[in-house]
């Protein structure tokens, strides 16, 4: 997509887009969604996708609970799936006769597209308050962040202002890998434990990304395939089933209104 020119944009649902003033209603200009502009950069910060245009503006895409991006070759487009709210027609660089359809699909509409006018606007308004990147977190930094809170370590990991990029599945998997009980107060985590947890977060995310994530219900990769990480889950979704290490049944607890699954023998 990088280097491709956006030839057109179709808006089927206006309210999944928040304009540069954060409004979900009112007139939306298709050049704000990138029409006639070149895609300069595609990136990620925490759980949000970031697409920058050649005029310095761009958009943040949040998938929420059920959102996804689909990419289809321009010559083999399938019928529009339900809940397809936005479609971009993107030229393929160096192939003037070819194009890609990129669509934003979101049945439950907790996700959305957020427009920004400049990188600074994006950073100051849309990405403000995000903690450091989970994919590169180091033990000392994680220890400092957890040391400031008495909240359960699981609740702190889910808080995007503490650490950006960990959701419920990967918090449970990383805590299990590190041998830490999810209800432990953040400030009770020792320096060696924080080092273990940071390494577990990085490796859990790396392996999950390589596997395409975890398809539970709605998550589908841009090419339509499913994420295979669910087959590697040690704890998430396995409450009551035996722990793979000690064979004791896995326990379930509610922490920060989310289900936590863990082994009370292996996780202290
Ligand atoms: Zn166990």
mmCIF file of C-alpha atoms and ligand atoms in Angstrom:
data_model
loop_
_atom_site.group_PDB
_atom_site.id
_atom_site.type_symbol
_atom_site.label_atom_id
_atom_site.label_comp_id
_atom_site.label_asym_id
_atom_site.label_seq_id
_atom_site.Cartn_x
_atom_site.Cartn_y
_atom_site.Cartn_z
ATOM 1 C CA UNK A 1 0.000 0.000 0.000
ATOM 2 C CA UNK A 2 2.860 2.388 0.729
ATOM 3 C CA UNK A 3 3.404 4.572 -2.331
ATOM 4 C CA UNK A 4 -0.109 3.886 -3.651
ATOM 5 C CA UNK A 5 -2.442 6.752 -4.538
ATOM 6 C CA UNK A 6 -5.962 6.646 -3.105
ATOM 7 C CA UNK A 7 -8.170 6.898 -6.180
ATOM 8 C CA UNK A 8 -11.495 6.998 -4.386
ATOM 9 C CA UNK A 9 -13.250 6.534 -1.047
ATOM 10 C CA UNK A 10 -16.763 5.207 -0.430
ATOM 11 C CA UNK A 11 -18.428 6.061 2.867
ATOM 12 C CA UNK A 12 -21.334 3.742 3.670
ATOM 13 C CA UNK A 13 -21.596 4.815 7.312
ATOM 14 C CA UNK A 14 -20.582 8.345 8.205
ATOM 15 C CA UNK A 15 -20.589 7.785 11.953
ATOM 16 C CA UNK A 16 -17.649 5.329 12.048
ATOM 17 C CA UNK A 17 -15.418 8.282 11.056
ATOM 18 C CA UNK A 18 -14.411 10.974 13.523
ATOM 19 C CA UNK A 19 -13.267 14.083 11.714
ATOM 20 C CA UNK A 20 -10.377 16.357 12.662
ATOM 21 C CA UNK A 21 -12.553 17.990 15.316
ATOM 22 C CA UNK A 22 -13.449 14.535 16.727
ATOM 23 C CA UNK A 23 -17.059 14.797 15.468
ATOM 24 C CA UNK A 24 -18.957 11.747 14.196
ATOM 25 C CA UNK A 25 -21.509 13.838 12.297
ATOM 26 C CA UNK A 26 -21.518 16.650 9.786
ATOM 27 C CA UNK A 27 -19.947 16.974 6.366
ATOM 28 C CA UNK A 28 -16.952 14.780 5.620
ATOM 29 C CA UNK A 29 -14.636 15.564 2.706
ATOM 30 C CA UNK A 30 -13.298 12.506 0.900
ATOM 31 C CA UNK A 31 -9.864 14.131 0.616
ATOM 32 C CA UNK A 32 -9.775 14.015 4.435
ATOM 33 C CA UNK A 33 -9.983 10.240 4.020
ATOM 34 C CA UNK A 34 -7.040 10.468 1.599
ATOM 35 C CA UNK A 35 -8.624 10.782 -1.846
ATOM 36 C CA UNK A 36 -6.022 11.846 -4.470
ATOM 37 C CA UNK A 37 -3.241 11.516 -1.866
ATOM 38 C CA UNK A 38 -0.368 9.026 -1.698
ATOM 39 C CA UNK A 39 -0.013 6.661 1.274
ATOM 40 C CA UNK A 40 3.350 7.602 2.765
ATOM 41 C CA UNK A 41 3.543 5.322 5.764
ATOM 42 C CA UNK A 42 1.646 2.493 7.458
ATOM 43 C CA UNK A 43 2.418 1.879 11.106
ATOM 44 C CA UNK A 44 1.088 0.940 14.508
ATOM 45 C CA UNK A 45 1.073 2.452 17.990
ATOM 46 C CA UNK A 46 -0.307 0.257 20.768
ATOM 47 C CA UNK A 47 -3.541 -1.255 19.442
ATOM 48 C CA UNK A 48 -4.085 1.366 16.739
ATOM 49 C CA UNK A 49 -3.161 1.315 13.070
ATOM 50 C CA UNK A 50 -1.790 4.503 11.588
ATOM 51 C CA UNK A 51 -1.878 5.487 7.897
ATOM 52 C CA UNK A 52 -0.135 8.734 6.873
ATOM 53 C CA UNK A 53 -0.871 10.640 3.660
ATOM 54 C CA UNK A 54 1.414 12.726 1.444
ATOM 55 C CA UNK A 55 -0.136 16.003 2.695
ATOM 56 C CA UNK A 56 1.020 15.304 6.282
ATOM 57 C CA UNK A 57 -2.447 14.244 7.453
ATOM 58 C CA UNK A 58 -3.731 10.737 7.882
ATOM 59 C CA UNK A 59 -5.895 8.420 9.912
ATOM 60 C CA UNK A 60 -5.792 6.210 12.969
ATOM 61 C CA UNK A 61 -7.844 3.023 12.712
ATOM 62 C CA UNK A 62 -9.072 1.420 15.919
ATOM 63 C CA UNK A 63 -10.483 -2.082 15.504
ATOM 64 C CA UNK A 64 -12.288 -2.159 18.866
ATOM 65 C CA UNK A 65 -13.934 -5.498 19.694
ATOM 66 C CA UNK A 66 -14.995 -6.645 16.254
ATOM 67 C CA UNK A 67 -13.426 -4.389 13.616
ATOM 68 C CA UNK A 68 -11.148 -5.546 10.827
ATOM 69 C CA UNK A 69 -9.424 -4.336 7.698
ATOM 70 C CA UNK A 70 -9.878 -6.353 4.510
ATOM 71 C CA UNK A 71 -7.569 -6.054 1.499
ATOM 72 C CA UNK A 72 -8.654 -7.385 -1.872
ATOM 73 C CA UNK A 73 -7.048 -7.331 -5.276
ATOM 74 C CA UNK A 74 -8.924 -4.912 -7.568
ATOM 75 C CA UNK A 75 -9.471 -7.565 -10.231
ATOM 76 C CA UNK A 76 -10.964 -10.220 -7.938
ATOM 77 C CA UNK A 77 -13.329 -8.316 -5.724
ATOM 78 C CA UNK A 78 -15.914 -10.374 -3.884
ATOM 79 C CA UNK A 79 -19.430 -9.088 -3.056
ATOM 80 C CA UNK A 80 -19.388 -6.482 -0.271
ATOM 81 C CA UNK A 81 -19.514 -8.225 3.121
ATOM 82 C CA UNK A 82 -22.070 -7.059 5.717
ATOM 83 C CA UNK A 83 -20.981 -4.161 7.953
ATOM 84 C CA UNK A 84 -18.539 -2.808 5.389
ATOM 85 C CA UNK A 85 -18.593 0.855 6.392
ATOM 86 C CA UNK A 86 -15.732 2.361 4.368
ATOM 87 C CA UNK A 87 -13.893 1.381 1.185
ATOM 88 C CA UNK A 88 -10.696 2.894 -0.210
ATOM 89 C CA UNK A 89 -9.595 2.216 -3.806
ATOM 90 C CA UNK A 90 -5.785 2.298 -3.756
ATOM 91 C CA UNK A 91 -3.547 2.228 -6.819
ATOM 92 C CA UNK A 92 -0.720 -0.336 -6.785
ATOM 93 C CA UNK A 93 2.651 1.498 -7.048
ATOM 94 C CA UNK A 94 4.349 0.986 -10.451
ATOM 95 C CA UNK A 95 1.305 -0.881 -11.823
ATOM 96 C CA UNK A 96 -1.021 1.826 -13.140
ATOM 97 C CA UNK A 97 -3.596 -0.730 -14.290
ATOM 98 C CA UNK A 98 -3.906 -2.429 -10.876
ATOM 99 C CA UNK A 99 -5.540 -1.405 -7.624
ATOM 100 C CA UNK A 100 -6.412 -2.743 -4.157
ATOM 101 C CA UNK A 101 -9.701 -2.408 -2.284
ATOM 102 C CA UNK A 102 -9.168 -1.695 1.404
ATOM 103 C CA UNK A 103 -12.283 -1.819 3.551
ATOM 104 C CA UNK A 104 -13.121 -1.199 7.182
ATOM 105 C CA UNK A 105 -15.645 -3.747 8.459
ATOM 106 C CA UNK A 106 -17.032 -3.591 11.993
ATOM 107 C CA UNK A 107 -20.260 -5.378 13.015
ATOM 108 C CA UNK A 108 -20.423 -3.963 16.558
ATOM 109 C CA UNK A 109 -18.929 -0.561 15.677
ATOM 110 C CA UNK A 110 -16.782 -0.126 18.809
ATOM 111 C CA UNK A 111 -13.928 0.618 16.417
ATOM 112 C CA UNK A 112 -13.592 3.584 14.106
ATOM 113 C CA UNK A 113 -11.451 5.790 11.892
ATOM 114 C CA UNK A 114 -10.003 8.975 13.398
ATOM 115 C CA UNK A 115 -8.658 11.655 11.056
ATOM 116 C CA UNK A 116 -5.686 13.825 11.894
ATOM 117 C CA UNK A 117 -4.314 16.941 10.209
ATOM 118 C CA UNK A 118 -0.619 16.450 10.973
ATOM 119 C CA UNK A 119 1.682 14.064 12.839
ATOM 120 C CA UNK A 120 1.694 16.524 15.708
ATOM 121 C CA UNK A 121 -2.120 16.629 15.806
ATOM 122 C CA UNK A 122 -2.107 12.807 15.802
ATOM 123 C CA UNK A 123 0.419 12.548 18.615
ATOM 124 C CA UNK A 124 -1.055 15.306 20.783
ATOM 125 C CA UNK A 125 -4.741 14.485 20.350
ATOM 126 C CA UNK A 126 -5.219 10.875 19.236
ATOM 127 C CA UNK A 127 -2.226 9.099 20.770
ATOM 128 C CA UNK A 128 -1.765 11.278 23.858
ATOM 129 C CA UNK A 129 -1.595 9.399 27.123
ATOM 130 C CA UNK A 130 -0.488 6.047 25.713
ATOM 131 C CA UNK A 131 2.144 4.193 27.709
ATOM 132 C CA UNK A 132 5.327 2.722 26.172
ATOM 133 C CA UNK A 133 5.090 0.040 23.489
ATOM 134 C CA UNK A 134 4.496 -3.445 24.902
ATOM 135 C CA UNK A 135 6.412 -5.096 22.040
ATOM 136 C CA UNK A 136 9.678 -3.536 23.233
ATOM 137 C CA UNK A 137 9.068 -3.067 26.988
ATOM 138 C CA UNK A 138 12.105 -3.736 29.201
ATOM 139 C CA UNK A 139 12.083 -5.038 32.758
ATOM 140 C CA UNK A 140 13.285 -1.923 34.543
ATOM 141 C CA UNK A 141 10.746 0.332 32.800
ATOM 142 C CA UNK A 142 7.908 -2.126 33.467
ATOM 143 C CA UNK A 143 8.979 -2.401 37.109
ATOM 144 C CA UNK A 144 8.841 1.409 37.449
ATOM 145 C CA UNK A 145 5.357 1.555 35.867
ATOM 146 C CA UNK A 146 3.963 -1.242 38.050
ATOM 147 C CA UNK A 147 5.648 0.146 41.150
ATOM 148 C CA UNK A 148 3.415 3.238 40.962
ATOM 149 C CA UNK A 149 0.160 1.313 41.409
ATOM 150 C CA UNK A 150 -1.492 -0.849 44.040
ATOM 151 C CA UNK A 151 -3.915 -2.121 41.400
ATOM 152 C CA UNK A 152 -3.777 -5.763 40.324
ATOM 153 C CA UNK A 153 -0.938 -6.350 37.864
ATOM 154 C CA UNK A 154 -3.483 -7.686 35.332
ATOM 155 C CA UNK A 155 -5.517 -4.435 35.545
ATOM 156 C CA UNK A 156 -2.356 -2.361 35.079
ATOM 157 C CA UNK A 157 -1.325 -4.382 31.997
ATOM 158 C CA UNK A 158 -4.741 -3.755 30.381
ATOM 159 C CA UNK A 159 -4.520 0.010 31.054
ATOM 160 C CA UNK A 160 -3.229 1.491 27.770
ATOM 161 C CA UNK A 161 -1.870 4.538 29.609
ATOM 162 C CA UNK A 162 0.477 2.228 31.542
ATOM 163 C CA UNK A 163 1.499 -0.012 28.636
ATOM 164 C CA UNK A 164 0.231 0.240 25.053
ATOM 165 C CA UNK A 165 -0.688 -2.853 23.090
ATOM 166 C CA UNK A 166 -1.690 -5.605 25.536
ATOM 167 C CA UNK A 167 -5.288 -6.847 25.644
ATOM 168 C CA UNK A 168 -7.024 -9.476 27.744
ATOM 169 C CA UNK A 169 -5.766 -12.588 25.942
ATOM 170 C CA UNK A 170 -2.098 -11.604 25.902
ATOM 171 C CA UNK A 171 -2.132 -10.266 29.471
ATOM 172 C CA UNK A 172 -3.325 -13.687 30.700
ATOM 173 C CA UNK A 173 -0.827 -15.554 28.526
ATOM 174 C CA UNK A 174 2.121 -13.341 29.535
ATOM 175 C CA UNK A 175 1.320 -13.561 33.287
ATOM 176 C CA UNK A 176 1.160 -17.352 33.006
ATOM 177 C CA UNK A 177 4.438 -17.476 31.088
ATOM 178 C CA UNK A 178 6.044 -15.291 33.791
ATOM 179 C CA UNK A 179 4.544 -17.333 36.667
ATOM 180 C CA UNK A 180 2.792 -14.318 38.235
ATOM 181 C CA UNK A 181 -0.677 -14.302 39.830
ATOM 182 C CA UNK A 182 -2.914 -11.753 38.008
ATOM 183 C CA UNK A 183 -4.284 -10.260 41.268
ATOM 184 C CA UNK A 184 -0.835 -9.371 42.689
ATOM 185 C CA UNK A 185 -0.670 -5.622 43.466
ATOM 186 C CA UNK A 186 1.519 -3.844 40.901
ATOM 187 C CA UNK A 187 3.866 -2.503 43.575
ATOM 188 C CA UNK A 188 4.500 -6.002 44.970
ATOM 189 C CA UNK A 189 6.225 -7.107 41.740
ATOM 190 C CA UNK A 190 9.981 -7.345 42.380
ATOM 191 C CA UNK A 191 12.660 -6.257 39.902
ATOM 192 C CA UNK A 192 13.452 -9.852 38.810
ATOM 193 C CA UNK A 193 9.716 -10.541 38.429
ATOM 194 C CA UNK A 194 9.285 -7.393 36.284
ATOM 195 C CA UNK A 195 12.177 -8.550 34.098
ATOM 196 C CA UNK A 196 10.511 -11.957 33.704
ATOM 197 C CA UNK A 197 7.137 -10.349 32.937
ATOM 198 C CA UNK A 198 8.583 -7.902 30.371
ATOM 199 C CA UNK A 199 10.298 -10.797 28.573
ATOM 200 C CA UNK A 200 7.035 -12.800 28.692
ATOM 201 C CA UNK A 201 5.030 -9.876 27.230
ATOM 202 C CA UNK A 202 7.519 -9.389 24.387
ATOM 203 C CA UNK A 203 7.735 -13.068 23.487
ATOM 204 C CA UNK A 204 3.963 -13.654 23.804
ATOM 205 C CA UNK A 205 3.227 -10.767 21.434
ATOM 206 C CA UNK A 206 5.989 -11.781 19.006
ATOM 207 C CA UNK A 207 4.735 -15.366 18.752
ATOM 208 C CA UNK A 208 1.075 -14.263 18.566
ATOM 209 C CA UNK A 209 1.798 -11.767 15.776
ATOM 210 C CA UNK A 210 3.704 -14.443 13.836
ATOM 211 C CA UNK A 211 0.654 -16.732 14.198
ATOM 212 C CA UNK A 212 -1.717 -13.978 13.000
ATOM 213 C CA UNK A 213 -3.327 -13.363 16.398
ATOM 214 C CA UNK A 214 -6.184 -15.284 18.016
ATOM 215 C CA UNK A 215 -9.417 -15.811 16.104
ATOM 216 C CA UNK A 216 -12.177 -16.182 18.706
ATOM 217 C CA UNK A 217 -15.160 -14.735 16.857
ATOM 218 C CA UNK A 218 -14.582 -11.685 14.679
ATOM 219 C CA UNK A 219 -10.820 -11.360 14.256
ATOM 220 C CA UNK A 220 -9.848 -12.163 10.660
ATOM 221 C CA UNK A 221 -6.612 -11.207 8.905
ATOM 222 C CA UNK A 222 -6.724 -8.713 5.990
ATOM 223 C CA UNK A 223 -6.498 -11.571 3.464
ATOM 224 C CA UNK A 224 -9.517 -13.321 5.023
ATOM 225 C CA UNK A 225 -7.605 -16.044 6.915
ATOM 226 C CA UNK A 226 -7.902 -16.817 10.647
ATOM 227 C CA UNK A 227 -5.294 -16.213 13.351
ATOM 228 C CA UNK A 228 -3.786 -19.469 14.637
ATOM 229 C CA UNK A 229 -2.467 -18.334 18.037
ATOM 230 C CA UNK A 230 -5.578 -19.710 19.797
ATOM 231 C CA UNK A 231 -4.065 -23.217 19.391
ATOM 232 C CA UNK A 232 -1.105 -22.031 21.469
ATOM 233 C CA UNK A 233 -3.154 -20.514 24.337
ATOM 234 C CA UNK A 234 -1.891 -21.847 27.654
ATOM 235 C CA UNK A 235 -4.637 -20.306 29.820
ATOM 236 C CA UNK A 236 -6.979 -17.902 27.977
ATOM 237 C CA UNK A 237 -10.370 -19.553 27.390
ATOM 238 C CA UNK A 238 -9.286 -22.721 29.271
ATOM 239 C CA UNK A 239 -10.847 -22.102 32.727
ATOM 240 C CA UNK A 240 -11.381 -25.450 34.531
ATOM 241 C CA UNK A 241 -9.134 -27.337 32.091
ATOM 242 C CA UNK A 242 -5.821 -28.753 33.401
ATOM 243 C CA UNK A 243 -2.725 -26.536 33.431
ATOM 244 C CA UNK A 244 -0.270 -27.753 30.780
ATOM 245 C CA UNK A 245 2.554 -27.634 33.367
ATOM 246 C CA UNK A 246 1.112 -29.027 36.630
ATOM 247 C CA UNK A 247 -2.246 -30.572 35.543
ATOM 248 C CA UNK A 248 -4.188 -28.643 38.251
ATOM 249 C CA UNK A 249 -7.452 -27.105 36.954
ATOM 250 C CA UNK A 250 -7.062 -23.475 35.814
ATOM 251 C CA UNK A 251 -8.870 -20.848 37.911
ATOM 252 C CA UNK A 252 -11.018 -17.930 36.745
ATOM 253 C CA UNK A 253 -11.261 -14.497 38.430
ATOM 254 C CA UNK A 254 -12.824 -11.161 37.463
ATOM 255 C CA UNK A 255 -10.221 -8.362 37.487
ATOM 256 C CA UNK A 256 -11.010 -4.871 36.107
ATOM 257 C CA UNK A 257 -14.343 -6.283 34.816
ATOM 258 C CA UNK A 258 -12.487 -8.758 32.606
ATOM 259 C CA UNK A 259 -12.120 -12.512 32.983
ATOM 260 C CA UNK A 260 -8.673 -13.654 34.075
ATOM 261 C CA UNK A 261 -7.672 -17.291 33.677
ATOM 262 C CA UNK A 262 -4.601 -18.534 35.513
ATOM 263 C CA UNK A 263 -2.995 -21.441 37.395
ATOM 264 C CA UNK A 264 -2.930 -20.862 41.151
ATOM 265 C CA UNK A 265 -0.076 -23.400 41.497
ATOM 266 C CA UNK A 266 2.259 -22.081 38.776
ATOM 267 C CA UNK A 267 1.389 -18.374 39.189
ATOM 268 C CA UNK A 268 2.332 -16.782 42.507
HETATM 269 ZN ZN1 LIG B 1 0.019 -24.951 36.709
#
